[in-house]
Tab-separated table of C-alpha atoms in Angstrom:
chain	number	residue	atom	x	y	z
A	236	UNK	CA	0.010	0.252	-0.098
A	237	UNK	CA	2.890	2.332	0.782
A	238	UNK	CA	4.096	1.776	-2.858
A	239	UNK	CA	0.937	2.928	-4.436
A	240	UNK	CA	0.442	6.061	-2.300
A	241	UNK	CA	3.871	7.290	-3.726
A	242	UNK	CA	1.940	7.631	-6.756
A	243	UNK	CA	-0.590	10.474	-5.552
A	244	UNK	CA	-0.507	13.732	-7.432
A	245	UNK	CA	0.250	16.472	-5.287
A	246	UNK	CA	-2.748	19.126	-5.228
A	247	UNK	CA	-0.160	22.097	-6.310
A	248	UNK	CA	0.713	20.188	-9.246
A	249	UNK	CA	-2.445	19.498	-10.425
A	250	UNK	CA	-4.248	22.980	-9.637
A	251	UNK	CA	-0.862	24.380	-12.081
A	252	UNK	CA	-2.166	22.024	-14.411
A	253	UNK	CA	-6.045	23.347	-14.556
A	254	UNK	CA	-4.664	26.892	-14.359
A	255	UNK	CA	-2.448	25.905	-17.597
A	256	UNK	CA	-5.252	24.235	-19.257
A	257	UNK	CA	-7.832	27.112	-18.743
A	258	UNK	CA	-5.030	29.470	-20.401
A	259	UNK	CA	-4.844	27.187	-22.979
A	260	UNK	CA	-8.585	26.700	-23.355
A	261	UNK	CA	-8.720	31.068	-23.657
A	262	UNK	CA	-5.758	30.976	-26.083
A	263	UNK	CA	-7.784	28.384	-27.964
A	264	UNK	CA	-10.799	30.577	-28.185
A	265	UNK	CA	-8.779	33.743	-29.304
A	266	UNK	CA	-7.288	32.212	-32.269
A	267	UNK	CA	-10.493	30.811	-33.591
A	268	UNK	CA	-11.809	34.444	-33.801
A	269	UNK	CA	-8.477	35.642	-35.455
A	270	UNK	CA	-9.191	32.708	-37.825
A	271	UNK	CA	-12.678	33.652	-38.627
A	272	UNK	CA	-11.494	37.366	-39.613
A	273	UNK	CA	-8.994	35.695	-41.735
A	274	UNK	CA	-11.676	33.233	-43.181
A	275	UNK	CA	-13.979	36.345	-43.957
A	276	UNK	CA	-11.034	38.206	-45.316
A	277	UNK	CA	-10.420	35.159	-47.883
A	278	UNK	CA	-13.985	34.690	-49.251
A	279	UNK	CA	-13.836	38.665	-50.012
A	280	UNK	CA	-10.514	38.205	-51.856
A	281	UNK	CA	-11.668	35.076	-53.844
A	282	UNK	CA	-14.772	37.298	-54.691
A	283	UNK	CA	-12.514	40.328	-55.178
A	284	UNK	CA	-10.036	38.157	-57.696
A	285	UNK	CA	-13.153	36.737	-59.632
A	286	UNK	CA	-14.614	40.371	-60.302
A	287	UNK	CA	-11.337	41.967	-61.715
A	288	UNK	CA	-10.951	38.846	-64.024
A	289	UNK	CA	-14.034	39.322	-65.340
A	290	UNK	CA	-14.143	42.733	-65.566
A	291	UNK	CA	-10.901	44.226	-66.096
A	292	UNK	CA	-9.970	41.556	-68.611
A	293	UNK	CA	-11.645	42.397	-72.228
A	294	UNK	CA	-11.378	38.848	-73.994
A	295	UNK	CA	-12.535	37.253	-70.686
A	296	UNK	CA	-15.544	39.657	-70.100
A	297	UNK	CA	-16.905	39.596	-73.829
A	298	UNK	CA	-16.498	35.453	-73.684
A	299	UNK	CA	-18.400	35.038	-70.638
A	300	UNK	CA	-20.158	38.165	-69.719
A	301	UNK	CA	-23.682	36.249	-70.112
A	302	UNK	CA	-22.333	33.612	-67.503
A	303	UNK	CA	-19.712	35.582	-65.253
A	304	UNK	CA	-22.336	35.106	-62.223
A	305	UNK	CA	-21.477	31.543	-62.187
A	306	UNK	CA	-18.168	32.349	-60.747
A	307	UNK	CA	-19.223	34.639	-58.450
A	308	UNK	CA	-21.635	31.729	-57.343
A	309	UNK	CA	-18.993	29.193	-57.196
A	310	UNK	CA	-16.909	30.950	-54.838
A	311	UNK	CA	-19.958	31.956	-52.317
A	312	UNK	CA	-21.234	28.193	-52.565
A	313	UNK	CA	-17.890	26.257	-52.596
A	314	UNK	CA	-15.178	28.308	-50.383
A	315	UNK	CA	-15.639	26.634	-47.200
A	316	UNK	CA	-13.627	27.280	-43.656
A	317	UNK	CA	-11.159	24.565	-44.147
A	318	UNK	CA	-8.879	23.363	-47.574
A	319	UNK	CA	-9.708	19.986	-47.285
A	320	UNK	CA	-13.390	21.102	-47.117
A	321	UNK	CA	-12.995	23.556	-50.175
A	322	UNK	CA	-11.538	21.175	-52.209
A	323	UNK	CA	-13.944	18.519	-51.736
A	324	UNK	CA	-17.145	20.495	-52.501
A	325	UNK	CA	-15.076	22.233	-55.625
A	326	UNK	CA	-14.254	18.726	-57.049
A	327	UNK	CA	-17.867	17.667	-56.272
A	328	UNK	CA	-19.458	20.628	-58.017
A	329	UNK	CA	-17.047	20.219	-61.082
A	330	UNK	CA	-17.403	16.187	-61.143
A	331	UNK	CA	-21.355	16.952	-60.906
A	332	UNK	CA	-21.320	19.676	-63.114
A	333	UNK	CA	-19.670	17.614	-66.020
A	334	UNK	CA	-21.452	14.514	-65.221
A	335	UNK	CA	-24.902	16.081	-65.111
A	336	UNK	CA	-24.558	18.362	-67.951
A	337	UNK	CA	-23.213	15.782	-70.125
A	338	UNK	CA	-26.021	13.389	-69.711
A	339	UNK	CA	-28.501	16.361	-70.063
A	340	UNK	CA	-27.293	17.125	-73.685
A	341	UNK	CA	-27.685	13.482	-74.409
A	342	UNK	CA	-30.883	13.107	-73.119
A	343	UNK	CA	-31.890	16.745	-74.688
A	344	UNK	CA	-30.128	15.431	-78.393
A	345	UNK	CA	-32.411	12.286	-78.072
A	346	UNK	CA	-35.849	14.226	-77.702
A	347	UNK	CA	-34.785	16.816	-80.239
A	348	UNK	CA	-34.260	13.959	-82.454
A	349	UNK	CA	-37.614	12.278	-81.853
A	350	UNK	CA	-39.134	15.906	-82.253
A	351	UNK	CA	-42.968	16.625	-82.226
A	352	UNK	CA	-45.000	15.088	-79.101
A	353	UNK	CA	-42.377	12.507	-78.513
A	354	UNK	CA	-40.101	15.262	-77.386
A	355	UNK	CA	-42.145	16.043	-74.468
A	356	UNK	CA	-42.333	12.318	-73.575
A	357	UNK	CA	-38.859	11.897	-73.737
A	358	UNK	CA	-38.011	14.381	-71.734
A	359	UNK	CA	-40.617	13.994	-68.748
A	360	UNK	CA	-39.476	10.273	-68.882
A	361	UNK	CA	-35.634	10.993	-68.812
A	362	UNK	CA	-36.552	13.657	-65.573
A	363	UNK	CA	-38.609	11.071	-63.834
A	364	UNK	CA	-35.899	8.336	-64.543
A	365	UNK	CA	-32.600	10.290	-63.989
A	366	UNK	CA	-34.482	12.245	-60.742
A	367	UNK	CA	-35.349	8.630	-59.431
A	368	UNK	CA	-32.373	6.651	-60.031
A	369	UNK	CA	-29.395	9.329	-59.130
A	370	UNK	CA	-31.569	10.382	-55.743
A	371	UNK	CA	-31.812	6.853	-54.648
A	372	UNK	CA	-27.913	5.980	-55.191
A	373	UNK	CA	-27.486	9.692	-53.438
A	374	UNK	CA	-29.084	7.894	-50.173
A	375	UNK	CA	-26.468	5.242	-50.378
A	376	UNK	CA	-24.139	6.104	-47.134
A	377	UNK	CA	-20.834	5.561	-48.570
A	378	UNK	CA	-21.865	8.298	-51.250
A	379	UNK	CA	-23.538	10.550	-48.793
A	380	UNK	CA	-20.636	10.952	-46.610
A	381	UNK	CA	-18.146	12.015	-49.559
A	382	UNK	CA	-20.303	12.802	-52.792
A	383	UNK	CA	-23.326	14.086	-51.349
A	384	UNK	CA	-23.203	17.736	-52.639
A	385	UNK	CA	-21.656	16.356	-56.194
A	386	UNK	CA	-24.892	14.200	-56.514
A	387	UNK	CA	-26.697	17.134	-55.931
A	388	UNK	CA	-25.565	19.246	-58.519
A	389	UNK	CA	-25.546	16.301	-61.170
A	390	UNK	CA	-29.464	16.147	-60.663
A	391	UNK	CA	-29.790	19.806	-60.674
A	392	UNK	CA	-27.505	20.516	-63.879
A	393	UNK	CA	-29.253	17.388	-65.587
A	394	UNK	CA	-32.666	18.887	-65.312
A	395	UNK	CA	-31.421	22.290	-66.371
A	396	UNK	CA	-30.109	21.070	-69.056
A	397	UNK	CA	-32.913	19.040	-70.359
A	398	UNK	CA	-35.885	21.210	-69.413
A	399	UNK	CA	-34.158	24.545	-71.064
A	400	UNK	CA	-35.323	26.154	-74.193
A	401	UNK	CA	-32.113	25.852	-75.633
A	402	UNK	CA	-31.600	24.569	-79.204
A	403	UNK	CA	-29.867	21.142	-79.498
A	404	UNK	CA	-26.483	22.925	-81.202
A	405	UNK	CA	-26.397	25.562	-78.392
A	406	UNK	CA	-25.879	23.103	-75.602
A	407	UNK	CA	-22.314	22.328	-76.003
A	408	UNK	CA	-21.569	25.877	-76.169
A	409	UNK	CA	-23.303	26.988	-73.312
A	410	UNK	CA	-22.442	24.308	-71.163
A	411	UNK	CA	-18.635	24.595	-71.738
A	412	UNK	CA	-19.029	28.195	-71.152
A	413	UNK	CA	-20.954	27.569	-68.053
A	414	UNK	CA	-18.141	24.949	-67.122
A	415	UNK	CA	-15.444	27.645	-67.576
A	416	UNK	CA	-16.742	30.131	-65.234
A	417	UNK	CA	-17.473	27.647	-62.726
A	418	UNK	CA	-13.912	26.408	-62.943
A	419	UNK	CA	-12.563	30.374	-62.802
A	420	UNK	CA	-14.358	30.371	-59.559
A	421	UNK	CA	-13.186	26.822	-58.153
A	422	UNK	CA	-9.475	27.766	-59.186
A	423	UNK	CA	-9.788	31.257	-57.295
A	424	UNK	CA	-11.529	29.786	-54.199
A	425	UNK	CA	-8.162	26.867	-54.169
A	426	UNK	CA	-5.583	29.757	-54.573
A	427	UNK	CA	-7.215	31.811	-51.979
A	428	UNK	CA	-7.714	28.488	-49.489
A	429	UNK	CA	-4.130	26.854	-50.124
A	430	UNK	CA	-1.981	30.012	-50.085
A	431	UNK	CA	-3.078	32.362	-47.762
A	432	UNK	CA	-3.141	31.309	-44.311
A	433	UNK	CA	-4.423	27.730	-45.088
A	434	UNK	CA	-6.645	25.967	-42.415
A	435	UNK	CA	-6.153	22.326	-42.791
A	436	UNK	CA	-8.814	19.845	-40.802
A	437	UNK	CA	-6.174	17.434	-40.579
A	438	UNK	CA	-4.444	19.487	-38.411
A	439	UNK	CA	-7.845	20.167	-36.462
A	440	UNK	CA	-8.431	16.534	-36.048
A	441	UNK	CA	-4.889	15.887	-34.992
A	442	UNK	CA	-4.923	18.286	-32.108
A	443	UNK	CA	-8.633	18.300	-31.130
A	444	UNK	CA	-8.073	14.295	-30.244
A	445	UNK	CA	-4.815	15.193	-28.431
A	446	UNK	CA	-6.838	17.749	-26.395
A	447	UNK	CA	-9.532	15.014	-25.741
A	448	UNK	CA	-6.749	13.068	-24.048
A	449	UNK	CA	-5.902	15.890	-21.505
A	450	UNK	CA	-9.715	17.184	-21.098
A	451	UNK	CA	-10.828	13.211	-19.844
A	452	UNK	CA	-7.393	13.351	-17.890
A	453	UNK	CA	-8.270	16.395	-15.883
A	454	UNK	CA	-12.135	14.974	-15.352
A	455	UNK	CA	-10.899	11.687	-13.745
A	456	UNK	CA	-8.448	13.624	-11.077
A	457	UNK	CA	-11.627	16.241	-10.464
A	458	UNK	CA	-13.812	12.794	-9.900
A	459	UNK	CA	-11.232	11.273	-7.524
A	460	UNK	CA	-10.495	14.656	-5.600
A	461	UNK	CA	-14.578	15.481	-5.320
A	462	UNK	CA	-15.034	12.189	-4.041
A	463	UNK	CA	-12.223	12.013	-1.577
A	464	UNK	CA	-13.603	15.414	0.090
A	465	UNK	CA	-10.021	17.662	-1.418
A	466	UNK	CA	-10.659	21.013	-1.234
A	467	UNK	CA	-9.737	23.868	-3.501
A	468	UNK	CA	-7.285	26.637	-2.860
A	469	UNK	CA	-9.532	28.892	-1.192
A	470	UNK	CA	-10.810	25.828	1.485
A	471	UNK	CA	-14.039	25.310	-0.156
A	472	UNK	CA	-15.046	21.853	-1.689
A	473	UNK	CA	-13.996	21.269	-5.187
A	474	UNK	CA	-16.708	21.562	-7.760
A	475	UNK	CA	-16.367	18.889	-10.279
A	476	UNK	CA	-17.293	19.821	-13.596
A	477	UNK	CA	-18.263	17.436	-17.011
A	478	UNK	CA	-18.208	20.174	-19.158
A	479	UNK	CA	-15.036	18.445	-20.837
A	480	UNK	CA	-16.774	14.876	-20.900
A	481	UNK	CA	-19.546	16.471	-22.211
A	482	UNK	CA	-17.625	18.084	-25.250
A	483	UNK	CA	-16.062	14.834	-25.663
A	484	UNK	CA	-19.170	13.100	-26.149
A	485	UNK	CA	-20.459	15.787	-28.667
A	486	UNK	CA	-17.483	15.765	-30.663
A	487	UNK	CA	-18.767	12.509	-33.119
A	488	UNK	CA	-20.246	14.129	-36.123
A	489	UNK	CA	-17.476	17.072	-35.790
A	490	UNK	CA	-14.811	14.380	-35.772
A	491	UNK	CA	-16.305	12.588	-38.676
A	492	UNK	CA	-16.394	15.913	-40.734
A	493	UNK	CA	-13.277	16.258	-40.262
A	494	UNK	CA	-12.115	12.588	-41.407
A	495	UNK	CA	-13.950	13.377	-44.646
A	496	UNK	CA	-12.094	16.802	-45.286
A	497	UNK	CA	-8.943	15.491	-44.284
A	498	UNK	CA	-9.104	13.162	-46.975
A	499	UNK	CA	-9.091	15.669	-49.402
A	500	UNK	CA	-6.475	17.765	-48.475
A	501	UNK	CA	-3.156	17.389	-50.133
A	502	UNK	CA	0.272	17.117	-48.613
A	503	UNK	CA	0.876	19.390	-45.995
A	504	UNK	CA	3.483	19.294	-43.142
A	505	UNK	CA	3.828	15.615	-41.547
A	506	UNK	CA	0.806	14.147	-43.098
A	507	UNK	CA	0.898	12.526	-46.511
A	508	UNK	CA	-1.648	11.400	-48.909
A	509	UNK	CA	-1.955	7.972	-47.282
A	510	UNK	CA	-2.068	9.179	-43.865
A	511	UNK	CA	-4.650	6.711	-41.772
A	512	UNK	CA	-7.229	9.559	-40.996
A	513	UNK	CA	-9.822	6.785	-40.478
A	514	UNK	CA	-7.892	5.643	-37.562
A	515	UNK	CA	-8.861	8.083	-35.522
A	516	UNK	CA	-12.602	7.726	-35.266
A	517	UNK	CA	-12.241	4.294	-33.405
A	518	UNK	CA	-10.019	6.390	-31.050
A	519	UNK	CA	-12.486	8.969	-31.028
A	520	UNK	CA	-15.385	6.241	-30.118
A	521	UNK	CA	-13.451	4.937	-27.276
A	522	UNK	CA	-12.781	8.292	-25.755
A	523	UNK	CA	-16.286	9.103	-25.885
A	524	UNK	CA	-17.457	5.760	-24.074
A	525	UNK	CA	-14.038	6.838	-21.468
A	526	UNK	CA	-16.079	10.168	-21.100
A	527	UNK	CA	-19.524	8.618	-20.370
A	528	UNK	CA	-17.573	6.251	-17.986
A	529	UNK	CA	-16.650	9.322	-16.329
A	530	UNK	CA	-19.917	11.128	-16.485
A	531	UNK	CA	-21.555	8.025	-14.971
A	532	UNK	CA	-18.143	8.111	-12.084
A	533	UNK	CA	-19.595	11.570	-11.419
A	534	UNK	CA	-22.662	10.213	-10.451
A	535	UNK	CA	-21.701	8.401	-7.680
A	536	UNK	CA	-20.591	11.885	-5.896
A	537	UNK	CA	-24.150	13.200	-5.934
A	538	UNK	CA	-25.800	10.344	-4.978
A	539	UNK	CA	-27.623	11.023	-1.640
A	540	UNK	CA	-26.366	7.706	0.273
A	541	UNK	CA	-22.414	7.651	0.992
A	542	UNK	CA	-20.155	5.529	2.341
A	543	UNK	CA	-18.771	6.267	5.758
A	544	UNK	CA	-15.844	8.683	5.541
A	545	UNK	CA	-13.691	5.563	7.676
A	546	UNK	CA	-14.536	3.631	4.297
A	547	UNK	CA	-13.172	6.136	1.871
A	548	UNK	CA	-9.780	5.954	4.136
A	549	UNK	CA	-9.711	2.273	3.082
A	550	UNK	CA	-10.538	3.224	-0.389
A	551	UNK	CA	-8.594	6.331	-0.748
A	552	UNK	CA	-5.237	5.579	-1.479
A	553	UNK	CA	-5.514	3.010	-3.839
A	554	UNK	CA	-7.874	4.889	-5.439
A	555	UNK	CA	-5.837	7.739	-5.660
A	556	UNK	CA	-2.849	5.627	-6.935
A	557	UNK	CA	-5.067	4.508	-9.915
A	558	UNK	CA	-6.165	8.230	-10.350
A	559	UNK	CA	-2.540	9.245	-10.953
A	560	UNK	CA	-1.366	5.555	-13.139
A	561	UNK	CA	-4.755	7.032	-15.044
A	562	UNK	CA	-3.761	10.270	-15.847
A	563	UNK	CA	-0.185	9.707	-16.239
A	564	UNK	CA	-1.578	7.020	-19.006
A	565	UNK	CA	-3.682	10.044	-20.900
A	566	UNK	CA	-1.115	12.284	-20.781
A	567	UNK	CA	1.625	10.086	-22.194
A	568	UNK	CA	-1.174	9.091	-24.971
A	569	UNK	CA	-1.757	12.562	-25.490
A	570	UNK	CA	1.272	13.522	-25.763
A	571	UNK	CA	2.213	10.613	-28.211
A	572	UNK	CA	-0.911	11.714	-30.603
A	573	UNK	CA	0.333	15.714	-30.510
A	574	UNK	CA	4.062	15.063	-30.901
A	575	UNK	CA	3.730	12.008	-33.937
A	576	UNK	CA	5.908	9.957	-31.103
A	577	UNK	CA	5.009	5.995	-31.182
A	578	UNK	CA	4.483	4.947	-27.604
A	579	UNK	CA	4.531	1.005	-26.470
A	580	UNK	CA	0.971	0.704	-25.230
A	581	UNK	CA	2.499	-2.532	-22.780
A	582	UNK	CA	5.686	-0.590	-21.741
A	583	UNK	CA	3.711	2.355	-21.003
A	584	UNK	CA	1.120	-0.051	-18.740
A	585	UNK	CA	3.993	-1.735	-17.241
A	586	UNK	CA	5.514	2.073	-16.404
A	587	UNK	CA	2.438	3.055	-14.491
A	588	UNK	CA	2.183	-0.011	-12.743
A	589	UNK	CA	-1.554	-0.110	-13.889
A	590	UNK	CA	-2.000	-4.146	-13.830
A	591	UNK	CA	-0.919	-4.085	-10.198
A	592	UNK	CA	-3.557	-1.220	-9.140
A	593	UNK	CA	-6.205	-3.130	-11.095
A	594	UNK	CA	-5.362	-6.057	-8.976
A	595	UNK	CA	-5.721	-3.774	-5.819
A	596	UNK	CA	-9.145	-2.599	-7.040
A	597	UNK	CA	-10.458	-5.726	-7.989
A	598	UNK	CA	-9.420	-7.194	-4.378
A	599	UNK	CA	-11.221	-3.584	-2.912
A	600	UNK	CA	-14.152	-4.100	-5.352
A	601	UNK	CA	-14.207	-8.050	-3.628
A	602	UNK	CA	-14.348	-6.734	0.182
A	603	UNK	CA	-17.046	-4.773	-0.464
A	604	UNK	CA	-19.431	-6.662	-2.349
A	605	UNK	CA	-18.820	-9.440	0.483
A	606	UNK	CA	-19.549	-7.012	2.969
A	607	UNK	CA	-23.169	-6.283	0.973
A	608	UNK	CA	-23.870	-10.040	0.700
A	609	UNK	CA	-22.802	-11.275	4.036
A	610	UNK	CA	-25.024	-7.925	5.407
A	611	UNK	CA	-27.594	-6.986	3.387
A	612	UNK	CA	-29.081	-4.503	5.397
A	613	UNK	CA	-26.048	-3.527	7.725
A	614	UNK	CA	-22.753	-3.039	6.231
A	615	UNK	CA	-19.242	-5.087	7.444
A	616	UNK	CA	-17.337	-1.677	8.147
A	617	UNK	CA	-20.011	-0.687	10.225
A	618	UNK	CA	-19.374	-2.813	13.325
A	619	UNK	CA	-15.692	-1.398	13.350
A	620	UNK	CA	-17.196	2.369	13.337
A	621	UNK	CA	-19.515	1.367	16.766
A	622	UNK	CA	-15.977	1.386	18.271
A	623	UNK	CA	-15.143	4.488	16.473
A	624	UNK	CA	-15.769	7.910	18.681
A	625	UNK	CA	-18.678	9.864	18.910
A	626	UNK	CA	-17.737	12.416	16.332
A	627	UNK	CA	-18.032	9.945	13.566
A	628	UNK	CA	-21.757	8.917	14.623
A	629	UNK	CA	-22.855	11.079	11.255
A	630	UNK	CA	-20.634	8.997	8.928
A	631	UNK	CA	-22.394	5.782	10.861
A	632	UNK	CA	-26.097	6.653	9.753
A	633	UNK	CA	-24.686	7.284	6.499
A	634	UNK	CA	-23.895	3.629	6.267
A	635	UNK	CA	-25.975	1.791	8.029
A	636	UNK	CA	-27.704	0.841	4.847
A	637	UNK	CA	-26.682	-1.428	1.959
A	638	UNK	CA	-26.986	1.234	-0.665
A	639	UNK	CA	-23.877	3.239	1.297
A	640	UNK	CA	-21.949	0.514	0.634
A	641	UNK	CA	-23.173	-0.578	-2.981
A	642	UNK	CA	-22.307	2.945	-3.698
A	643	UNK	CA	-18.723	2.409	-3.013
A	644	UNK	CA	-18.691	-0.958	-4.770
A	645	UNK	CA	-20.191	1.020	-8.029
A	646	UNK	CA	-17.220	3.615	-7.547
A	647	UNK	CA	-14.634	1.006	-7.641
A	648	UNK	CA	-16.402	-1.036	-10.557
A	649	UNK	CA	-16.205	2.226	-12.542
A	650	UNK	CA	-12.938	2.681	-11.746
A	651	UNK	CA	-11.963	-0.595	-12.612
A	652	UNK	CA	-13.824	0.281	-16.497
A	653	UNK	CA	-11.979	3.111	-16.807
A	654	UNK	CA	-8.614	1.181	-16.075
A	655	UNK	CA	-9.302	-1.338	-18.803
A	656	UNK	CA	-10.634	1.220	-21.303
A	657	UNK	CA	-7.343	2.834	-20.888
A	658	UNK	CA	-5.689	-0.357	-22.276
A	659	UNK	CA	-7.748	-0.105	-25.575
A	660	UNK	CA	-7.319	3.154	-25.939
A	661	UNK	CA	-3.359	2.412	-25.682
A	662	UNK	CA	-3.130	-0.345	-28.265
A	663	UNK	CA	-5.488	2.216	-30.470
A	664	UNK	CA	-2.743	5.060	-30.279
A	665	UNK	CA	0.135	2.327	-30.782
A	666	UNK	CA	-1.948	1.190	-33.909
A	667	UNK	CA	-2.011	4.572	-35.120
A	668	UNK	CA	1.205	5.303	-34.764
A	669	UNK	CA	2.825	2.325	-36.964
A	670	UNK	CA	0.264	3.050	-39.634
A	671	UNK	CA	1.015	6.837	-39.410
A	672	UNK	CA	4.644	6.027	-39.062
A	673	UNK	CA	5.090	7.906	-35.930
A	674	UNK	CA	8.785	9.002	-34.786
A	675	UNK	CA	10.566	6.360	-32.289
């Protein structure tokens, strides 16, 4: 037990880490505000660039003046916050326009050759068949996840071309001119997005995943301190917040979007074309499961039925040792992801003595469970407390029922679940390092 007690984290060190975390959060918010201002300026610059090309260059203006608005519309619709999102949406628009326009021209030529009443029949038939088939394909998960915008543009372009009143010999020229203006707007978007303070979805995903490890690490420490009655620097009971856990749980849709955008991004920094972005999704799922367990752990603090202070003293050192080990592992895993340094899961687990701590928690849980089963209406520890001083009488009342000891068992079981989930996370991060080629 003495060896485990050494692993406890000093309260002063933990307070310093919380202050650093708050300062980092404030800096991140300020950086986000600056990034939004830069993004707004980049959109304005892309619109300005397209307008100058259209109106100051006479050959360009004379050729595309009837379709110049398509270039501006392309900039407004395509330009996204990150480079990956801009590239993905831009390429979807180009491919959708080409495919829909080409198929629409073929259908229009076929209807024109039929002529007469058959022209209308062929037109409405093509509109119905293509709209039905394309929409059905669009609902497929693999297409909806990455190519939904392109499928929508394809359907829209097909119908615009087919039901327009242009003659058959004008279709090709109009379609070509519109495609060039769309390409001009896309080129302005890509140039501005990639060359002027680019924002990479891959970087955001990478850093947010690393930050989630530190968030959950702080939550685990706060729960343990709150459960064992640690006060803050002003002497008040510690306020355990689950805001970080909730932000991790709510990050699923954002992570999926960032992974999708990151696939479109070119080689930048340490992230190549074959970087395993998909590997961040299972890591995120494990982190969300861990966050849900921590929230349940906090529920043990808010329960009206609690074990006595003497019972908590028996649990204090093993639980603190477990919290110290878990926080150490979470910190190492977060640093491994952030610095792209390979970690060995088994070495990390052995260094933190997590296995011996798990054995200690299992033994403590078994002891509490045996107390519950042998005396359903009276906790085993109550017999020892009856000999304690009169000052502990209030604590004896709180432990006089089986609910108090059951709550202690639940707390220990959840802590053990967190330790087991930590091993899974360590292996996931190790696999990410191997696939991504993290430095050793």
